[in-house]
Amino acid sequence: GYDPDDPLTSFGVGQAPGTFTDFLDRDGLRGARIGVMTQSMGFRSEPDTTDFRLVSEVFERAVTELEAAGATVIRLPEIPRLDELLATRASDGRNDEAWDLYFGRSEKLPYESRDAMMQSPDYAKVHQSKYSGTALTGPAAYGEYLAAREELMFSVMKMMADFEIDAIVHKTVEHQPTLISEGVGPPYYDMRGTTHINTFLVYVPSISVPAGFTSDGLPVGITLLGRPYSDGAMIRLAYAYEQATGHRAAPSTTPSLPGEP
């Protein structure tokens, strides 16, 4: 909803439907045109690895399932300069200001600045990013950030218009999840394969839905991305896929919810 302290939310006024449950349609994929994006764009993704291949196999099965549910799928070309734009757009130029406000709330600052935090050896133990060191700072760099965001958004919108598609489907994460046993030493937090071409980057709605499991038994998801304010349409497509496939499976340790067998 609208927040007077966040002017960006004003763009959404009058765009939300009365209820999103109206979009829950089991036949929502029938007649839809879905663009398939296979271009790698995840953090620190390694397309030549077995791990990446296992996720790709599940993704290709999901594309077949979209067709079986009534959608027309179109293989999309690569977005020009995608990796470069993602790197430039990886950090909002206003981050320093936001961190200054955050640190200013306490007299006992753990770090003097955001840069000091990110350059700390402790930070490197916890988090590794494909775009480390590419964060834009300062007023001049903020212009580069805005230009990269606009170019990326126009590239996505033009592709959707040129191919007359209702949504783009891509892998939610391009690698299998990190096992708990692999996270006992630095880096404890690994975003490898995570994709970020969605609301955060180009101001469009996206929704992730379970797509099955790899041969290793690890979950894979697909993400449907639409035009600005097409939230309801994305819910319709995702719901139809979910109902047609039934891929969602709770862990064996998860207790049943009330009403479930």
PDB file of C-alpha atoms in Angstrom, residues 4-209:
ATOM      1  CA  PRO A   4       3.804   8.750   2.625  1.00  0.00           C
ATOM      2  CA  ASP A   5       7.376   8.200   3.804  1.00  0.00           C
ATOM      3  CA  ASP A   6       8.154   6.251   0.616  1.00  0.00           C
ATOM      4  CA  PRO A   7       7.130   8.308  -2.456  1.00  0.00           C
ATOM      5  CA  LEU A   8       7.812   5.363  -4.772  1.00  0.00           C
ATOM      6  CA  THR A   9       4.719   3.608  -3.417  1.00  0.00           C
ATOM      7  CA  SER A  10       2.548   6.351  -4.925  1.00  0.00           C
ATOM      8  CA  PHE A  11       2.872   4.653  -8.330  1.00  0.00           C
ATOM      9  CA  GLY A  12       0.808   1.735  -7.045  1.00  0.00           C
ATOM     10  CA  VAL A  13      -2.203   3.782  -5.940  1.00  0.00           C
ATOM     11  CA  GLY A  14      -5.292   2.486  -7.746  1.00  0.00           C
ATOM     12  CA  GLN A  15      -3.440  -0.496  -9.214  1.00  0.00           C
ATOM     13  CA  ALA A  16      -4.296  -3.189  -6.658  1.00  0.00           C
ATOM     14  CA  PRO A  17      -7.436  -5.300  -7.272  1.00  0.00           C
ATOM     15  CA  GLY A  18     -10.086  -5.771  -4.615  1.00  0.00           C
ATOM     16  CA  THR A  19      -8.872  -9.279  -3.888  1.00  0.00           C
ATOM     17  CA  PHE A  20      -6.170 -11.432  -5.418  1.00  0.00           C
ATOM     18  CA  THR A  21      -8.150 -14.620  -4.798  1.00  0.00           C
ATOM     19  CA  ASP A  22     -10.181 -13.767  -7.908  1.00  0.00           C
ATOM     20  CA  PHE A  23      -7.118 -14.726  -9.947  1.00  0.00           C
ATOM     21  CA  LEU A  24      -6.934 -18.317  -8.673  1.00  0.00           C
ATOM     22  CA  ASP A  25      -7.849 -20.108 -11.904  1.00  0.00           C
ATOM     23  CA  ARG A  26      -6.872 -23.744 -12.513  1.00  0.00           C
ATOM     24  CA  ASP A  27      -7.031 -23.117 -16.271  1.00  0.00           C
ATOM     25  CA  GLY A  28      -5.050 -19.889 -16.052  1.00  0.00           C
ATOM     26  CA  LEU A  29      -2.250 -21.147 -18.312  1.00  0.00           C
ATOM     27  CA  ARG A  30      -4.548 -22.027 -21.192  1.00  0.00           C
ATOM     28  CA  GLY A  31      -3.809 -19.643 -24.057  1.00  0.00           C
ATOM     29  CA  ALA A  32      -1.012 -17.834 -22.200  1.00  0.00           C
ATOM     30  CA  ARG A  33       2.243 -16.994 -23.985  1.00  0.00           C
ATOM     31  CA  ILE A  34       5.313 -17.619 -21.827  1.00  0.00           C
ATOM     32  CA  GLY A  35       8.823 -16.523 -22.767  1.00  0.00           C
ATOM     33  CA  VAL A  36      11.537 -18.942 -21.626  1.00  0.00           C
ATOM     34  CA  MET A  37      14.722 -17.302 -20.361  1.00  0.00           C
ATOM     35  CA  THR A  38      17.701 -19.652 -20.106  1.00  0.00           C
ATOM     36  CA  GLN A  39      20.401 -16.977 -19.966  1.00  0.00           C
ATOM     37  CA  SER A  40      22.445 -17.410 -16.788  1.00  0.00           C
ATOM     38  CA  MET A  41      22.146 -14.420 -14.455  1.00  0.00           C
ATOM     39  CA  GLY A  42      22.595 -15.748 -10.931  1.00  0.00           C
ATOM     40  CA  PHE A  43      25.113 -14.652  -8.334  1.00  0.00           C
ATOM     41  CA  ARG A  44      28.343 -16.596  -8.844  1.00  0.00           C
ATOM     42  CA  SER A  45      26.582 -19.095 -11.116  1.00  0.00           C
ATOM     43  CA  GLU A  46      28.757 -21.765 -12.724  1.00  0.00           C
ATOM     44  CA  PRO A  47      26.920 -23.080 -15.820  1.00  0.00           C
ATOM     45  CA  ASP A  48      29.504 -25.794 -16.501  1.00  0.00           C
ATOM     46  CA  THR A  49      28.983 -27.570 -13.175  1.00  0.00           C
ATOM     47  CA  THR A  50      26.913 -30.674 -12.478  1.00  0.00           C
ATOM     48  CA  ASP A  51      25.056 -28.731  -9.817  1.00  0.00           C
ATOM     49  CA  PHE A  52      23.872 -26.162 -12.377  1.00  0.00           C
ATOM     50  CA  ARG A  53      22.948 -28.902 -14.864  1.00  0.00           C
ATOM     51  CA  LEU A  54      20.722 -30.708 -12.357  1.00  0.00           C
ATOM     52  CA  VAL A  55      18.667 -27.547 -11.814  1.00  0.00           C
ATOM     53  CA  SER A  56      18.504 -26.937 -15.576  1.00  0.00           C
ATOM     54  CA  GLU A  57      17.051 -30.418 -16.108  1.00  0.00           C
ATOM     55  CA  VAL A  58      14.202 -29.684 -13.707  1.00  0.00           C
ATOM     56  CA  PHE A  59      13.644 -26.306 -15.356  1.00  0.00           C
ATOM     57  CA  GLU A  60      13.308 -27.891 -18.795  1.00  0.00           C
ATOM     58  CA  ARG A  61      10.746 -30.346 -17.423  1.00  0.00           C
ATOM     59  CA  ALA A  62       8.845 -27.381 -16.002  1.00  0.00           C
ATOM     60  CA  VAL A  63       8.771 -25.728 -19.430  1.00  0.00           C
ATOM     61  CA  THR A  64       7.238 -28.907 -20.856  1.00  0.00           C
ATOM     62  CA  GLU A  65       4.661 -28.870 -18.052  1.00  0.00           C
ATOM     63  CA  LEU A  66       3.731 -25.270 -18.861  1.00  0.00           C
ATOM     64  CA  GLU A  67       3.016 -26.383 -22.431  1.00  0.00           C
ATOM     65  CA  ALA A  68       1.009 -29.368 -21.239  1.00  0.00           C
ATOM     66  CA  ALA A  69      -1.137 -27.031 -19.141  1.00  0.00           C
ATOM     67  CA  GLY A  70      -2.083 -25.027 -22.224  1.00  0.00           C
ATOM     68  CA  ALA A  71       0.593 -22.354 -22.541  1.00  0.00           C
ATOM     69  CA  THR A  72       2.561 -21.488 -25.655  1.00  0.00           C
ATOM     70  CA  VAL A  73       6.264 -21.238 -24.817  1.00  0.00           C
ATOM     71  CA  ILE A  74       8.733 -19.091 -26.757  1.00  0.00           C
ATOM     72  CA  ARG A  75      12.503 -19.398 -26.370  1.00  0.00           C
ATOM     73  CA  LEU A  76      13.914 -15.918 -25.787  1.00  0.00           C
ATOM     74  CA  PRO A  77      17.250 -14.505 -26.966  1.00  0.00           C
ATOM     75  CA  GLU A  78      19.747 -13.191 -24.449  1.00  0.00           C
ATOM     76  CA  ILE A  79      19.298  -9.739 -22.937  1.00  0.00           C
ATOM     77  CA  PRO A  80      22.203  -7.566 -24.135  1.00  0.00           C
ATOM     78  CA  ARG A  81      24.781  -6.654 -21.472  1.00  0.00           C
ATOM     79  CA  LEU A  82      22.728  -8.378 -18.767  1.00  0.00           C
ATOM     80  CA  ASP A  83      25.659  -9.303 -16.545  1.00  0.00           C
ATOM     81  CA  GLU A  84      27.132  -5.816 -16.797  1.00  0.00           C
ATOM     82  CA  LEU A  85      23.799  -4.170 -15.992  1.00  0.00           C
ATOM     83  CA  LEU A  86      23.211  -6.451 -13.028  1.00  0.00           C
ATOM     84  CA  ALA A  87      26.655  -5.603 -11.675  1.00  0.00           C
ATOM     85  CA  THR A  88      26.083  -1.854 -12.065  1.00  0.00           C
ATOM     86  CA  ARG A  89      22.602  -2.161 -10.627  1.00  0.00           C
ATOM     87  CA  ALA A  90      23.700  -4.492  -7.808  1.00  0.00           C
ATOM     88  CA  SER A  91      23.703  -1.697  -5.247  1.00  0.00           C
ATOM     89  CA  ASP A  92      21.425   1.299  -4.917  1.00  0.00           C
ATOM     90  CA  GLY A  93      23.471   4.501  -4.892  1.00  0.00           C
ATOM     91  CA  ARG A  94      21.577   5.562  -1.769  1.00  0.00           C
ATOM     92  CA  ASN A  95      22.893   2.676   0.319  1.00  0.00           C
ATOM     93  CA  ASP A  96      25.486   4.789   2.107  1.00  0.00           C
ATOM     94  CA  GLU A  97      22.788   7.199   3.246  1.00  0.00           C
ATOM     95  CA  ALA A  98      20.585   4.335   4.437  1.00  0.00           C
ATOM     96  CA  TRP A  99      23.442   2.737   6.359  1.00  0.00           C
ATOM     97  CA  ASP A 100      24.371   6.071   7.940  1.00  0.00           C
ATOM     98  CA  LEU A 101      20.804   6.365   9.208  1.00  0.00           C
ATOM     99  CA  TYR A 102      20.892   2.788  10.481  1.00  0.00           C
ATOM    100  CA  PHE A 103      24.211   3.155  12.282  1.00  0.00           C
ATOM    101  CA  GLY A 104      23.135   6.540  13.622  1.00  0.00           C
ATOM    102  CA  ARG A 105      20.488   4.896  15.760  1.00  0.00           C
ATOM    103  CA  SER A 106      23.097   3.560  18.161  1.00  0.00           C
ATOM    104  CA  GLU A 107      26.042   5.044  20.017  1.00  0.00           C
ATOM    105  CA  LYS A 108      27.775   1.671  19.924  1.00  0.00           C
ATOM    106  CA  LEU A 109      28.477   1.262  16.224  1.00  0.00           C
ATOM    107  CA  PRO A 110      29.882  -2.126  15.184  1.00  0.00           C
ATOM    108  CA  TYR A 111      31.470  -0.443  12.131  1.00  0.00           C
ATOM    109  CA  GLU A 112      32.185   3.141  11.130  1.00  0.00           C
ATOM    110  CA  SER A 113      30.551   2.783   7.707  1.00  0.00           C
ATOM    111  CA  ARG A 114      28.997   0.354   5.267  1.00  0.00           C
ATOM    112  CA  ASP A 115      32.291   0.016   3.387  1.00  0.00           C
ATOM    113  CA  ALA A 116      34.116  -0.808   6.616  1.00  0.00           C
ATOM    114  CA  MET A 117      31.536  -3.508   7.314  1.00  0.00           C
ATOM    115  CA  MET A 118      31.775  -5.057   3.835  1.00  0.00           C
ATOM    116  CA  GLN A 119      35.589  -5.046   3.917  1.00  0.00           C
ATOM    117  CA  SER A 120      35.660  -6.707   7.310  1.00  0.00           C
ATOM    118  CA  PRO A 121      37.092 -10.255   7.406  1.00  0.00           C
ATOM    119  CA  ASP A 122      34.039 -11.258   9.434  1.00  0.00           C
ATOM    120  CA  TYR A 123      31.728 -10.144   6.596  1.00  0.00           C
ATOM    121  CA  ALA A 124      33.657 -12.241   4.066  1.00  0.00           C
ATOM    122  CA  LYS A 125      33.174 -15.290   6.290  1.00  0.00           C
ATOM    123  CA  VAL A 126      29.414 -14.896   6.146  1.00  0.00           C
ATOM    124  CA  HIS A 127      28.672 -13.674   2.643  1.00  0.00           C
ATOM    125  CA  GLN A 128      30.215 -13.943  -0.808  1.00  0.00           C
ATOM    126  CA  SER A 129      28.749 -12.124  -3.796  1.00  0.00           C
ATOM    127  CA  LYS A 130      29.438 -12.220  -7.503  1.00  0.00           C
ATOM    128  CA  TYR A 131      29.224  -8.461  -7.495  1.00  0.00           C
ATOM    129  CA  SER A 132      31.403  -7.725  -4.461  1.00  0.00           C
ATOM    130  CA  GLY A 133      33.352  -4.550  -5.024  1.00  0.00           C
ATOM    131  CA  THR A 134      30.951  -3.235  -7.686  1.00  0.00           C
ATOM    132  CA  ALA A 135      28.721  -1.244  -5.337  1.00  0.00           C
ATOM    133  CA  LEU A 136      28.149   2.285  -6.574  1.00  0.00           C
ATOM    134  CA  THR A 137      28.595   5.129  -4.136  1.00  0.00           C
ATOM    135  CA  GLY A 138      28.372   8.902  -4.305  1.00  0.00           C
ATOM    136  CA  PRO A 139      26.133  11.293  -6.295  1.00  0.00           C
ATOM    137  CA  ALA A 140      27.878  10.739  -9.656  1.00  0.00           C
ATOM    138  CA  ALA A 141      27.695   6.962  -9.391  1.00  0.00           C
ATOM    139  CA  TYR A 142      23.997   7.198  -8.547  1.00  0.00           C
ATOM    140  CA  GLY A 143      23.379   8.398 -12.110  1.00  0.00           C
ATOM    141  CA  GLU A 144      25.045   5.254 -13.448  1.00  0.00           C
ATOM    142  CA  TYR A 145      22.849   3.160 -11.196  1.00  0.00           C
ATOM    143  CA  LEU A 146      19.681   4.840 -12.491  1.00  0.00           C
ATOM    144  CA  ALA A 147      20.798   4.469 -16.116  1.00  0.00           C
ATOM    145  CA  ALA A 148      21.506   0.752 -15.642  1.00  0.00           C
ATOM    146  CA  ARG A 149      18.122   0.214 -14.032  1.00  0.00           C
ATOM    147  CA  GLU A 150      16.303   1.983 -16.864  1.00  0.00           C
ATOM    148  CA  GLU A 151      18.208   0.117 -19.590  1.00  0.00           C
ATOM    149  CA  LEU A 152      17.494  -3.218 -17.939  1.00  0.00           C
ATOM    150  CA  MET A 153      13.808  -2.425 -17.494  1.00  0.00           C
ATOM    151  CA  PHE A 154      13.394  -1.279 -21.105  1.00  0.00           C
ATOM    152  CA  SER A 155      15.234  -4.378 -22.372  1.00  0.00           C
ATOM    153  CA  VAL A 156      12.834  -6.652 -20.486  1.00  0.00           C
ATOM    154  CA  MET A 157       9.722  -4.714 -21.531  1.00  0.00           C
ATOM    155  CA  LYS A 158      10.815  -4.552 -25.193  1.00  0.00           C
ATOM    156  CA  MET A 159      11.434  -8.287 -25.258  1.00  0.00           C
ATOM    157  CA  MET A 160       7.964  -8.953 -23.857  1.00  0.00           C
ATOM    158  CA  ALA A 161       6.412  -6.643 -26.450  1.00  0.00           C
ATOM    159  CA  ASP A 162       8.421  -7.990 -29.395  1.00  0.00           C
ATOM    160  CA  PHE A 163       7.508 -11.601 -28.631  1.00  0.00           C
ATOM    161  CA  GLU A 164       3.952 -10.778 -27.467  1.00  0.00           C
ATOM    162  CA  ILE A 165       4.342 -12.726 -24.239  1.00  0.00           C
ATOM    163  CA  ASP A 166       2.369 -12.518 -21.011  1.00  0.00           C
ATOM    164  CA  ALA A 167       5.246 -13.519 -18.739  1.00  0.00           C
ATOM    165  CA  ILE A 168       8.876 -14.594 -18.658  1.00  0.00           C
ATOM    166  CA  VAL A 169       9.808 -17.805 -16.855  1.00  0.00           C
ATOM    167  CA  HIS A 170      13.284 -18.404 -15.454  1.00  0.00           C
ATOM    168  CA  LYS A 171      14.949 -20.453 -12.738  1.00  0.00           C
ATOM    169  CA  THR A 172      14.352 -19.053  -9.270  1.00  0.00           C
ATOM    170  CA  VAL A 173      17.845 -20.173  -8.242  1.00  0.00           C
ATOM    171  CA  GLU A 174      20.322 -21.616 -10.733  1.00  0.00           C
ATOM    172  CA  HIS A 175      22.102 -23.928  -8.284  1.00  0.00           C
ATOM    173  CA  GLN A 176      20.911 -26.457  -5.724  1.00  0.00           C
ATOM    174  CA  PRO A 177      20.480 -25.252  -2.125  1.00  0.00           C
ATOM    175  CA  THR A 178      23.507 -25.376   0.142  1.00  0.00           C
ATOM    176  CA  LEU A 179      23.335 -28.361   2.464  1.00  0.00           C
ATOM    177  CA  ILE A 180      23.478 -27.682   6.201  1.00  0.00           C
ATOM    178  CA  SER A 181      26.571 -29.864   6.387  1.00  0.00           C
ATOM    179  CA  GLU A 182      28.286 -27.543   3.892  1.00  0.00           C
ATOM    180  CA  GLY A 183      27.523 -24.413   5.895  1.00  0.00           C
ATOM    181  CA  VAL A 184      29.473 -25.213   9.042  1.00  0.00           C
ATOM    182  CA  GLY A 185      32.483 -23.175   7.900  1.00  0.00           C
ATOM    183  CA  PRO A 186      33.000 -19.831   6.116  1.00  0.00           C
ATOM    184  CA  PRO A 187      31.205 -18.596   4.123  1.00  0.00           C
ATOM    185  CA  TYR A 188      28.154 -19.542   6.157  1.00  0.00           C
ATOM    186  CA  TYR A 189      25.823 -17.734   3.769  1.00  0.00           C
ATOM    187  CA  ASP A 190      26.099 -18.433   0.033  1.00  0.00           C
ATOM    188  CA  MET A 191      23.831 -16.780  -2.552  1.00  0.00           C
ATOM    189  CA  ARG A 192      25.283 -18.787  -5.448  1.00  0.00           C
ATOM    190  CA  GLY A 193      22.822 -18.986  -8.306  1.00  0.00           C
ATOM    191  CA  THR A 194      20.304 -16.513  -6.862  1.00  0.00           C
ATOM    192  CA  THR A 195      18.585 -14.453  -9.579  1.00  0.00           C
ATOM    193  CA  HIS A 196      17.491 -10.856  -9.091  1.00  0.00           C
ATOM    194  CA  ILE A 197      15.812  -9.652 -12.271  1.00  0.00           C
ATOM    195  CA  ASN A 198      12.468  -8.827 -10.691  1.00  0.00           C
ATOM    196  CA  THR A 199      10.747  -6.112  -8.667  1.00  0.00           C
ATOM    197  CA  PHE A 200      13.987  -5.081  -6.976  1.00  0.00           C
ATOM    198  CA  LEU A 201      15.651  -4.402 -10.320  1.00  0.00           C
ATOM    199  CA  VAL A 202      13.024  -3.433 -12.865  1.00  0.00           C
ATOM    200  CA  TYR A 203       9.841  -2.710 -10.868  1.00  0.00           C
ATOM    201  CA  VAL A 204       7.827  -5.627 -12.202  1.00  0.00           C
ATOM    202  CA  PRO A 205       5.938  -8.353 -10.319  1.00  0.00           C
ATOM    203  CA  SER A 206       7.337 -11.852 -10.069  1.00  0.00           C
ATOM    204  CA  ILE A 207       6.249 -15.000  -8.284  1.00  0.00           C
ATOM    205  CA  SER A 208       8.107 -18.223  -7.547  1.00  0.00           C
ATOM    206  CA  VAL A 209       6.472 -21.646  -7.496  1.00  0.00           C
TER     207      VAL A 209
END
